[in-house]
C-alpha positions in Angstrom: -54.6 -63.3 -12.9 -51.6 -62.8 -11.5 -50.1 -59.3 -12.0 -46.6 -58.1 -11.7 -45.7 -55.4 -10.9 -42.8 -53.7 -12.7 -39.8 -53.4 -11.3 -38.2 -50.4 -10.4 -34.9 -49.2 -11.7 -32.5 -47.8 -9.1 -32.7 -44.5 -9.5 -29.5 -43.2 -11.1 -26.6 -41.5 -8.4 -26.8 -37.6 -9.5 -22.9 -35.6 -9.3 -24.8 -32.3 -8.6 -23.6 -32.7 -4.9 -20.9 -33.5 -4.6 -20.2 -30.2 -7.5 -21.9 -28.3 -4.4 -19.3 -29.8 -1.8 -16.5 -28.5 -4.3 -17.8 -25.1 -4.6 -18.2 -24.9 -1.3 -15.1 -26.3 0.0 -13.0 -24.1 -2.5 -14.9 -21.2 -1.2 -13.9 -21.8 2.3 -10.6 -22.2 1.6 -10.4 -18.6 -0.3 -11.6 -17.4 3.1 -9.6 -19.0 5.4 -6.4 -18.8 2.9 -4.0 -16.4 2.4 -2.7 -15.1 -1.3 -0.4 -12.2 0.0 3.3 -13.3 0.3 4.7 -12.8 4.4 7.8 -12.4 4.9 9.7 -14.3 7.3 10.1 -11.5 10.0 7.4 -9.1 11.8 6.5 -6.2 9.7 5.0 -3.3 11.8 3.9 -0.3 9.2 4.7 3.2 10.2 1.5 5.0 11.1 0.4 8.2 9.1 -0.5 11.3 10.8 -3.2 13.7 9.9 -5.0 16.7 10.8 -1.4 17.4 13.1 0.2 20.4 12.9 3.9 19.6 11.6 6.8 21.1 14.5 8.3 24.3 13.3 11.1 24.7 12.0 13.5 23.1 9.9 13.7 23.1 6.2 10.8 23.5 3.9 10.8 22.1 0.3 8.8 22.6 -2.4 8.5 20.6 -5.6 6.3 21.8 -8.5 4.7 18.5 -11.2 7.1 19.3 -13.7 9.9 19.0 -10.3 11.1 22.5 -10.1 12.7 23.2 -6.8 11.9 25.5 -4.0 13.7 25.6 -0.9 12.1 28.1 1.9 9.8 29.7 -0.8 13.1 31.2 -2.8 13.0 28.8 -5.9 16.6 26.7 -6.3 18.5 24.3 -8.5 19.3 21.1 -7.6 22.8 21.3 -7.5 22.4 24.0 -5.2 19.5 22.0 -3.0 22.5 19.1 -1.7 24.6 22.5 -0.3 22.0 24.3 1.4 20.5 21.5 2.4 23.7 19.7 4.1 25.0 22.7 5.3 21.8 23.2 7.2 22.1 19.5 8.6 25.7 20.1 9.7 24.4 23.0 11.8 22.0 20.8 13.5 22.0 17.2 12.9 18.2 17.1 13.9 16.3 19.2 10.8 13.3 17.8 10.2 13.3 18.4 6.2 9.4 19.3 4.7 8.6 17.6 1.1 5.7 19.8 -0.2 4.4 18.1 -3.3 2.4 18.8 -5.3 -0.2 15.9 -5.9 0.4 15.8 -9.9 4.3 15.6 -9.3 5.4 12.1 -9.8 6.5 10.1 -7.0 9.7 9.0 -8.7 10.9 12.2 -8.1 9.9 12.8 -4.5 11.6 9.5 -3.7 14.7 10.8 -5.6 14.7 13.5 -3.0 13.9 11.6 0.0 17.0 9.0 -1.0 19.2 11.9 -1.2 18.7 13.8 2.3 19.2 9.8 3.6 22.8 10.3 1.9 22.9 13.7 3.3 22.4 12.5 6.3 18.7 13.4 7.3 17.0 12.3 10.0 14.0 13.0 9.6 11.8 13.6 6.4 8.4 14.5 6.5 5.4 14.5 3.3 3.2 17.1 3.4 -0.2 15.7 3.1 -4.0 17.5 2.6 -6.0 15.3 5.3 -9.4 14.1 3.4 -12.8 16.1 4.2 -14.8 13.8 4.8 
């Protein structure tokens, strides 16, 4: 009597290995790819300096959370601010303007002030910040 061995069925190919490879490739390209838009020219961002004293002199503008203004410690209206700053810049074009805004002041208020000062001919505008305490 001759016994026959049963025919072995060919093992089915699994796609699990292909799925793994696909995920590895996806992760690889995500890590090496740049997802942000790049400028067509070189951009070097400015450096922020904290923990150093600001130079003496110049103008200090304080901005309240509601947008109220004080120039060198004295309350001032927005209309009078332009005249006062223009006069100071006319005397000394290198006048430093410090903006000391409350931390809850809306950014649009501060940005509008910086734009106005630039239009009036200000060369340097510094934002007063509190350094982070470790």
